[in-house]
Short mmCIF file of C-alpha atoms in Angstrom, two decimals:
data_model
loop_
_atom_site.label_atom_id
_atom_site.label_comp_id
_atom_site.label_asym_id
_atom_site.label_seq_id
_atom_site.Cartn_x
_atom_site.Cartn_y
_atom_site.Cartn_z
CA MET A 496 199.73 193.27 115.33
CA THR A 497 201.02 192.16 112.00
CA VAL A 498 201.70 188.42 111.47
CA ARG A 499 204.26 187.61 108.88
CA ILE A 500 204.22 184.21 107.18
CA SER A 501 207.02 183.20 104.93
CA THR A 502 206.28 181.81 101.53
CA SER A 503 207.78 178.44 102.43
CA GLY A 504 205.79 178.33 105.68
CA PHE A 505 202.62 179.13 103.84
CA HIS A 506 203.20 176.35 101.30
CA SER A 507 204.14 173.88 104.04
CA ARG A 508 200.99 174.55 106.06
CA ALA A 509 198.77 174.36 102.97
CA LEU A 510 200.41 171.13 101.90
CA ASN A 511 199.93 169.54 105.35
CA ALA A 512 196.29 170.59 105.37
CA MET A 513 195.70 168.99 101.98
CA LEU A 514 197.52 165.82 103.00
CA ASP A 515 195.32 165.55 106.11
CA ALA A 516 192.24 166.05 103.95
CA GLN A 517 193.45 163.38 101.52
CA SER A 518 194.13 161.00 104.44
CA ARG A 519 190.62 161.46 105.80
CA LEU A 520 189.19 160.98 102.32
CA ALA A 521 191.23 157.80 101.80
CA LYS A 522 190.06 156.45 105.16
CA THR A 523 186.44 157.06 104.25
CA GLN A 524 186.97 155.42 100.85
CA ALA A 525 188.47 152.35 102.58
CA GLN A 526 185.51 152.15 104.97
CA ILE A 527 183.06 152.22 102.06
CA ALA A 528 185.07 149.58 100.18
CA THR A 529 185.18 147.16 103.16
CA GLY A 530 181.80 148.03 104.67
CA LYS A 531 183.43 148.29 108.10
CA ARG A 532 183.60 151.37 110.24
CA VAL A 533 186.40 149.94 112.41
CA ALA A 534 189.16 148.22 110.48
CA THR A 535 191.98 148.56 113.03
CA PRO A 536 192.07 149.31 116.77
CA ALA A 537 193.41 152.76 115.90
CA ASP A 538 190.10 153.62 114.24
CA ASP A 539 188.20 153.30 117.56
CA PRO A 540 189.98 151.58 120.49
CA VAL A 541 186.82 151.19 122.57
CA ALA A 542 184.83 149.78 119.68
CA ALA A 543 187.72 147.48 118.72
CA THR A 544 187.68 145.96 122.21
CA ARG A 545 183.93 145.46 121.99
CA ILE A 546 184.26 143.89 118.53
CA GLN A 547 186.87 141.44 119.80
CA ASP A 548 184.61 140.40 122.67
CA LEU A 549 181.55 139.96 120.43
CA THR A 550 183.59 137.99 117.88
CA ARG A 551 184.80 135.66 120.63
CA GLN A 552 181.22 135.13 121.83
CA LEU A 553 180.07 134.40 118.28
CA ALA A 554 182.85 131.83 117.80
CA ALA A 555 181.86 130.16 121.08
CA SER A 556 178.19 130.13 120.03
CA ASP A 557 179.09 128.50 116.70
CA GLN A 558 181.11 125.85 118.55
CA TYR A 559 178.19 125.17 120.90
CA LEU A 560 175.96 124.60 117.87
CA ARG A 561 178.51 122.20 116.34
CA ASN A 562 178.67 120.31 119.65
CA ASN A 563 174.89 120.22 119.67
CA VAL A 564 174.80 118.66 116.20
CA ALA A 565 177.38 116.05 117.18
CA ALA A 566 175.50 115.14 120.36
CA ARG A 567 172.17 115.00 118.51
CA SER A 568 173.59 112.67 115.87
CA ARG A 569 175.02 110.29 118.45
CA LEU A 570 171.92 110.31 120.66
CA SER A 571 169.62 109.76 117.68
CA PHE A 572 171.70 106.74 116.72
CA GLU A 573 171.53 105.45 120.30
CA GLU A 574 167.75 105.92 120.38
CA GLN A 575 167.36 103.84 117.23
CA THR A 576 169.66 101.19 118.65
CA LEU A 577 167.62 100.97 121.85
CA ALA A 578 164.46 100.66 119.75
CA ASP A 579 166.04 97.70 117.94
CA VAL A 580 166.94 96.13 121.31
CA SER A 581 163.34 96.48 122.48
CA ASN A 582 162.03 94.92 119.26
CA SER A 583 164.31 91.90 119.69
CA LEU A 584 163.29 91.52 123.34
CA ASP A 585 159.62 91.67 122.36
CA ARG A 586 160.19 88.79 119.95
CA ILE A 587 162.09 86.80 122.58
CA ARG A 588 159.30 87.32 125.09
CA GLU A 589 156.78 86.14 122.52
CA LEU A 590 158.84 82.98 121.96
CA VAL A 591 159.15 82.32 125.71
CA LEU A 592 155.39 82.56 126.17
CA GLN A 593 154.99 80.13 123.29
CA ALA A 594 157.51 77.72 124.85
CA ASN A 595 155.70 77.90 128.19
CA THR A 596 152.44 76.44 126.87
CA PRO A 597 151.63 72.81 127.78
CA VAL A 598 151.14 71.73 124.15
CA VAL A 599 154.78 72.51 123.24
CA ASP A 600 156.95 69.43 123.62
CA HIS A 601 160.68 69.25 124.34
CA ALA A 602 161.68 69.07 120.65
CA SER A 603 159.63 72.16 119.83
CA ARG A 604 161.14 74.03 122.79
CA LEU A 605 164.60 73.20 121.47
CA MET A 606 163.71 74.86 118.17
CA ILE A 607 162.43 77.91 120.03
CA ARG A 608 165.62 77.82 122.07
CA GLU A 609 167.70 77.99 118.88
CA GLU A 610 165.88 81.12 117.71
CA ILE A 611 166.29 82.77 121.11
CA ALA A 612 170.00 81.90 121.06
CA ALA A 613 170.25 83.53 117.62
CA ARG A 614 168.37 86.57 118.88
CA THR A 615 170.80 86.79 121.79
CA GLU A 616 173.75 86.95 119.38
CA GLU A 617 171.83 89.55 117.37
CA LEU A 618 171.47 91.64 120.52
CA LEU A 619 175.19 91.24 121.17
CA ASP A 620 175.89 92.68 117.72
CA ILE A 621 173.45 95.54 118.38
CA ALA A 622 175.20 96.32 121.68
CA ASN A 623 178.50 96.55 119.75
CA ARG A 624 177.26 98.98 117.10
CA VAL A 625 179.43 101.89 115.97
CA ASP A 626 178.16 105.31 114.93
CA ALA A 627 178.99 107.33 111.82
CA GLN A 628 182.31 108.37 113.38
CA GLY A 629 183.37 104.75 113.89
CA GLU A 630 182.94 104.98 117.67
CA TYR A 631 181.24 102.30 119.76
CA VAL A 632 177.92 103.64 121.04
CA PHE A 633 177.88 101.79 124.36
CA ALA A 634 181.56 101.75 125.34
CA GLY A 635 181.37 104.75 127.68
CA LEU A 636 184.44 106.93 127.25
CA ALA A 637 186.42 104.05 125.71
CA VAL A 638 184.78 104.67 122.34
CA LYS A 639 187.42 102.72 120.39
CA THR A 640 187.07 99.58 122.54
CA GLN A 641 184.50 96.92 121.63
CA PRO A 642 182.24 96.94 124.69
CA PHE A 643 180.87 93.36 124.74
CA ALA A 644 182.43 90.01 123.91
CA ARG A 645 182.06 86.40 124.93
CA VAL A 646 184.95 85.14 127.02
CA ALA A 647 186.09 81.71 128.16
CA GLY A 648 183.10 79.84 129.50
CA GLY A 649 180.72 81.50 127.05
CA THR A 650 179.65 84.40 129.26
CA VAL A 651 179.37 87.93 127.91
CA GLN A 652 181.75 90.43 129.52
CA TYR A 653 181.75 94.22 129.32
CA PHE A 654 185.09 95.82 128.36
CA GLY A 655 184.08 99.48 128.17
CA ASP A 656 183.97 101.91 131.08
CA GLN A 657 181.13 103.60 132.93
CA GLY A 658 181.89 107.16 131.82
CA GLN A 659 179.75 109.54 129.79
CA ARG A 660 181.14 112.09 127.35
CA LEU A 661 179.61 115.50 127.96
CA GLN A 662 179.14 117.98 125.13
CA GLN A 663 179.16 121.70 125.98
CA VAL A 664 176.05 123.09 124.28
CA SER A 665 175.97 126.48 125.99
CA ALA A 666 178.13 128.50 128.34
CA THR A 667 176.44 126.86 131.34
CA GLN A 668 175.02 123.59 129.96
CA ARG A 669 176.53 120.21 129.13
CA VAL A 670 174.66 117.18 127.78
CA ALA A 671 175.80 113.54 127.79
CA ASP A 672 175.97 112.27 124.21
CA GLY A 673 175.61 108.60 125.15
CA ASP A 674 175.29 105.94 127.84
CA SER A 675 177.68 103.22 128.90
CA GLY A 676 176.84 99.63 128.06
CA PHE A 677 177.14 98.80 131.74
CA ASP A 678 174.22 101.13 132.53
CA VAL A 679 172.10 100.03 129.57
CA PHE A 680 172.75 96.28 129.42
CA GLY A 681 174.33 95.45 132.76
CA ARG A 682 172.44 97.24 135.50
CA ILE A 683 168.93 95.80 135.25
CA ALA A 684 167.02 95.14 138.47
CA GLU A 685 166.29 91.53 139.22
CA GLY A 686 162.87 89.98 139.66
CA ASN A 687 160.15 92.43 140.54
CA GLY A 688 162.75 94.99 141.58
CA THR A 689 162.43 94.17 145.30
CA PHE A 690 163.00 90.45 145.60
CA VAL A 691 163.66 87.33 143.54
CA THR A 692 162.14 83.89 143.99
CA SER A 693 163.63 80.53 143.01
CA ALA A 694 163.21 76.82 143.76
CA ALA A 695 165.86 74.85 145.61
CA ALA A 696 167.74 72.46 143.35
CA ALA A 697 167.05 69.52 145.68
CA ASN A 698 163.25 69.83 145.52
CA THR A 699 161.48 66.55 144.74
CA GLY A 700 157.87 67.73 144.71
CA ALA A 701 155.79 69.09 141.86
CA ALA A 702 155.33 72.64 143.19
CA SER A 703 156.42 75.92 141.64
CA VAL A 704 156.66 79.43 143.05
CA SER A 705 155.49 82.72 141.55
CA THR A 706 157.64 85.82 141.12
CA GLY A 707 155.65 87.40 143.96
CA SER A 708 154.66 90.95 144.75
CA VAL A 709 155.28 93.61 147.39
CA VAL A 710 152.51 94.15 149.92
CA ASP A 711 154.21 96.68 152.19
CA ARG A 712 157.59 97.94 151.00
CA SER A 713 158.37 99.53 154.35
CA ALA A 714 158.06 96.13 156.06
CA TRP A 715 160.51 94.38 153.72
CA PRO A 716 163.87 94.11 155.53
CA GLY A 717 165.82 92.69 152.62
CA GLY A 718 168.08 89.69 152.99
CA THR A 719 167.16 86.08 152.25
CA PHE A 720 164.15 84.03 153.35
CA ARG A 721 163.24 80.40 152.74
CA VAL A 722 159.74 79.02 152.39
CA GLN A 723 160.13 75.50 153.77
CA PHE A 724 157.58 72.71 153.59
CA THR A 725 157.79 70.73 156.81
CA THR A 726 155.07 68.47 155.39
CA PRO A 727 153.25 68.47 152.06
CA SER A 728 150.47 70.46 153.74
CA THR A 729 152.33 72.86 156.07
CA TRP A 730 154.90 75.56 155.47
CA GLN A 731 157.10 77.94 157.42
CA VAL A 732 159.20 80.93 156.43
CA VAL A 733 162.63 81.29 158.03
CA ASP A 734 165.13 84.13 157.75
CA SER A 735 168.89 83.89 157.30
CA ALA A 736 169.82 84.61 160.91
CA LEU A 737 172.88 82.74 162.20
CA PRO A 738 173.45 80.35 163.79
CA VAL A 739 169.74 79.50 164.03
CA PRO A 740 167.25 80.98 161.53
CA ASN A 741 164.10 82.55 162.93
CA VAL A 742 160.63 81.41 161.89
CA VAL A 743 158.87 84.57 160.68
CA ALA A 744 155.62 82.98 159.42
CA ALA A 745 153.93 79.58 159.20
CA GLY A 746 150.66 78.12 158.01
CA ALA A 747 148.72 75.40 156.26
CA TYR A 748 149.42 74.97 152.56
CA GLN A 749 146.81 75.57 149.90
CA SER A 750 147.90 75.47 146.26
CA GLY A 751 147.89 78.94 144.73
CA ALA A 752 147.12 80.69 148.01
CA ALA A 753 149.25 83.69 149.00
CA ILE A 754 152.04 83.20 151.52
CA VAL A 755 152.50 86.60 153.10
CA PHE A 756 155.46 87.58 155.31
CA SER A 757 157.69 90.60 155.94
CA GLY A 758 155.74 92.85 153.58
CA VAL A 759 155.83 90.51 150.55
CA SER A 760 153.59 87.86 149.08
CA VAL A 761 154.39 84.73 147.02
CA GLU A 762 152.22 81.93 145.72
CA VAL A 763 153.25 78.27 145.61
CA SER A 764 151.24 76.06 143.27
CA GLY A 765 151.25 72.31 142.83
CA ALA A 766 152.10 69.45 145.14
CA PRO A 767 155.22 70.07 147.24
CA ALA A 768 157.07 67.30 149.04
CA ALA A 769 158.25 67.42 152.63
CA GLY A 770 161.64 69.12 152.70
CA ASP A 771 161.04 71.20 149.56
CA GLU A 772 161.90 74.88 149.86
CA PHE A 773 161.76 78.04 147.86
CA VAL A 774 164.16 80.98 148.22
CA VAL A 775 163.05 84.61 148.44
CA ARG A 776 166.06 86.95 148.39
CA GLN A 777 166.78 90.65 148.04
CA ALA A 778 166.89 91.72 144.39
CA ALA A 779 170.21 92.97 143.09
CA SER A 780 171.01 93.80 139.47
CA THR A 781 171.88 91.58 136.55
CA GLY A 782 172.90 91.87 132.93
CA LEU A 783 170.70 91.37 129.90
CA PHE A 784 172.99 88.75 128.42
CA GLU A 785 173.12 86.83 131.70
CA THR A 786 169.32 86.72 131.64
CA LEU A 787 169.19 85.54 128.03
CA ASP A 788 171.90 82.91 128.48
CA ALA A 789 170.08 81.57 131.54
CA LEU A 790 166.85 81.51 129.53
CA VAL A 791 168.49 79.53 126.75
CA ALA A 792 169.77 77.03 129.33
CA THR A 793 166.30 76.73 130.90
CA LEU A 794 164.67 75.99 127.54
CA GLY A 795 167.08 73.10 127.11
CA GLN A 796 165.87 71.38 130.29
CA ARG A 797 163.71 68.30 130.13
CA THR A 798 160.28 68.24 131.75
CA ASP A 799 159.64 64.52 131.93
CA THR A 800 158.93 64.28 135.66
CA PRO A 801 156.59 66.39 137.80
CA ALA A 802 159.59 67.82 139.68
CA GLU A 803 161.26 68.83 136.39
CA LYS A 804 158.05 70.44 135.18
CA ALA A 805 157.70 72.39 138.43
CA GLY A 806 161.30 73.58 138.26
CA PHE A 807 160.87 74.58 134.62
CA THR A 808 157.67 76.49 135.44
CA THR A 809 159.42 78.42 138.24
CA GLU A 810 162.42 79.33 136.08
CA ILE A 811 160.34 80.32 133.07
CA ALA A 812 158.14 82.54 135.23
CA GLY A 813 161.27 84.22 136.55
CA SER A 814 162.63 84.63 133.00
CA ILE A 815 159.43 86.28 131.81
CA GLU A 816 159.53 88.62 134.81
CA GLN A 817 163.16 89.44 134.04
CA LEU A 818 162.39 90.08 130.37
CA ASP A 819 159.64 92.47 131.42
CA ARG A 820 162.10 94.19 133.73
CA SER A 821 164.63 94.42 130.87
CA LEU A 822 162.05 95.91 128.51
CA GLU A 823 161.11 98.46 131.15
CA HIS A 824 164.78 99.28 131.64
CA MET A 825 165.23 99.85 127.89
CA LEU A 826 162.16 102.06 127.85
CA GLN A 827 163.64 104.14 130.66
CA ALA A 828 166.94 104.40 128.77
CA ARG A 829 165.10 105.57 125.64
CA ALA A 830 163.16 108.08 127.71
CA GLY A 831 166.45 109.45 129.05
CA VAL A 832 167.77 109.81 125.51
CA GLY A 833 164.55 111.56 124.50
CA VAL A 834 164.88 114.03 127.36
CA ARG A 835 168.42 114.88 126.25
CA LEU A 836 167.31 115.30 122.63
CA ASN A 837 164.63 117.75 123.79
CA THR A 838 167.27 119.56 125.83
CA LEU A 839 169.43 119.83 122.72
CA ASP A 840 166.50 121.28 120.74
CA THR A 841 165.98 123.95 123.40
CA ALA A 842 169.70 124.70 123.65
CA ALA A 843 170.06 124.95 119.85
CA ALA A 844 167.14 127.38 119.60
CA ALA A 845 168.63 129.50 122.39
CA GLN A 846 172.06 129.54 120.70
CA GLU A 847 170.58 130.48 117.34
CA ASP A 848 168.72 133.38 118.95
CA ALA A 849 171.87 134.41 120.81
CA GLY A 850 173.85 134.27 117.55
CA ILE A 851 171.37 136.58 115.82
CA ASN A 852 171.56 139.06 118.70
CA LEU A 853 175.37 138.93 118.75
CA GLN A 854 175.52 139.48 114.98
CA SER A 855 173.23 142.48 115.35
CA LEU A 856 175.36 143.95 118.14
CA LEU A 857 178.54 143.33 116.16
CA SER A 858 177.06 144.99 113.11
CA ASP A 859 176.06 148.03 115.15
CA VAL A 860 179.61 148.41 116.49
CA ARG A 861 181.68 147.40 113.46
CA ASP A 862 179.70 147.89 110.27
CA LEU A 863 179.47 151.11 108.33
CA ASP A 864 176.49 153.40 107.94
CA TYR A 865 176.70 153.85 104.17
CA ALA A 866 174.43 156.89 103.99
CA GLU A 867 176.52 158.77 106.57
CA ALA A 868 179.81 157.58 105.02
CA ILE A 869 178.89 158.65 101.48
CA THR A 870 177.71 162.03 102.72
CA ARG A 871 180.97 162.41 104.64
CA LEU A 872 182.95 161.34 101.53
CA ASN A 873 181.28 164.02 99.40
CA LEU A 874 181.98 166.70 102.01
CA GLN A 875 185.60 165.63 102.33
CA TYR A 876 186.04 165.52 98.56
CA THR A 877 184.48 168.98 98.16
CA GLY A 878 186.68 170.33 100.95
CA LEU A 879 189.80 168.86 99.38
CA GLN A 880 188.91 170.36 95.99
CA ALA A 881 188.33 173.77 97.58
CA ALA A 882 191.67 173.57 99.41
CA GLN A 883 193.50 172.65 96.24
CA LYS A 884 191.89 175.46 94.21
CA SER A 885 192.47 178.09 96.91
CA MET A 886 196.11 177.08 97.25
CA ALA A 887 196.56 177.27 93.52
CA ALA A 888 195.01 180.72 93.43
CA VAL A 889 196.90 182.08 96.44
CA GLY A 890 200.11 180.47 95.32
CA GLN A 891 200.07 182.61 92.14
CA LEU A 892 200.11 185.88 94.10
CA SER A 893 203.44 187.76 93.93
CA LEU A 894 204.63 191.14 95.32
CA PHE A 895 206.14 191.90 91.93
CA ASP A 896 202.67 192.15 90.48
CA TYR A 897 202.17 195.35 92.47
CA LEU A 898 205.50 197.07 91.84
#
């Protein structure tokens, strides 16, 4: 069967073939110039979808790393601030121990009191520190609100909130970048953490009470108990039952001997008077500035009479116990910050590794294999040259040459 092709049809088909070859060559040239195998979805729809997904994951990973840096900066600043708080509290405790020695007179205690008052204001400034972004460190989520200030009456009040800002540092992990001032400075356990001791204001004897210790935590019912001296040589412990308190323990008094009841033990030292009593109550929580303000007030008391000395001894012992509790609380807060910083280190390392893997996957899908592309370019260029030469040669053929 003879196939007849018109001259115009022949030229049209040859031209289309060369244009296709030129298009493929131009595409290969563009790939080599950009270094990308897939420039548009039309190049490879499946690969384009994969590239879009990998690019989105890389952007998210970069954002997680930026969040990590922001959280690390803020937590590092908080850790340094808590260290400064602990240093100030160490100095205050040293001053209190100095003030509690018998050789220190009232005038000397007043000088110590002035330094402790100054240290208290220093701690107030530390609690109101701002970070490099101008945000208050201990204001919770209200980062533009000054967290602590003295109000009418001279007490320190907290004006922040109790929230924590969480930074997303991985697809499944969030880390708090700070702590509220209420948690750090305002939620410190009282006394020994279980109960608090104090002397009744009406005491007339020269006895003081220790901060006490827990003998059997399971036997401690909580509530309030009173160690009452029915005579200078006998005591009884009553609970807070209404309308008539119950006597839970009683005994003969010996200075410095343990008075044990309901799973706890306290020591009364000195010479009590009949009718004197000491209160043992369930510990709650208190604020650091409340403790320091109370300490400043205690150091201003006179100790001229035996009763005043006994009351001062009781209050100072409680203040030292509370300072120890505050230092322990700050140490726990710093430990919490340290745990989060370690978590950020681990999360950052994981994100960096994930970023490297994602970049490798993206390169495999999107980037060009130069050796293959250059080989393909040479083949396409050779093919186009051959097509052009053959068309030129065939195009010169004419029937008139054979007539």
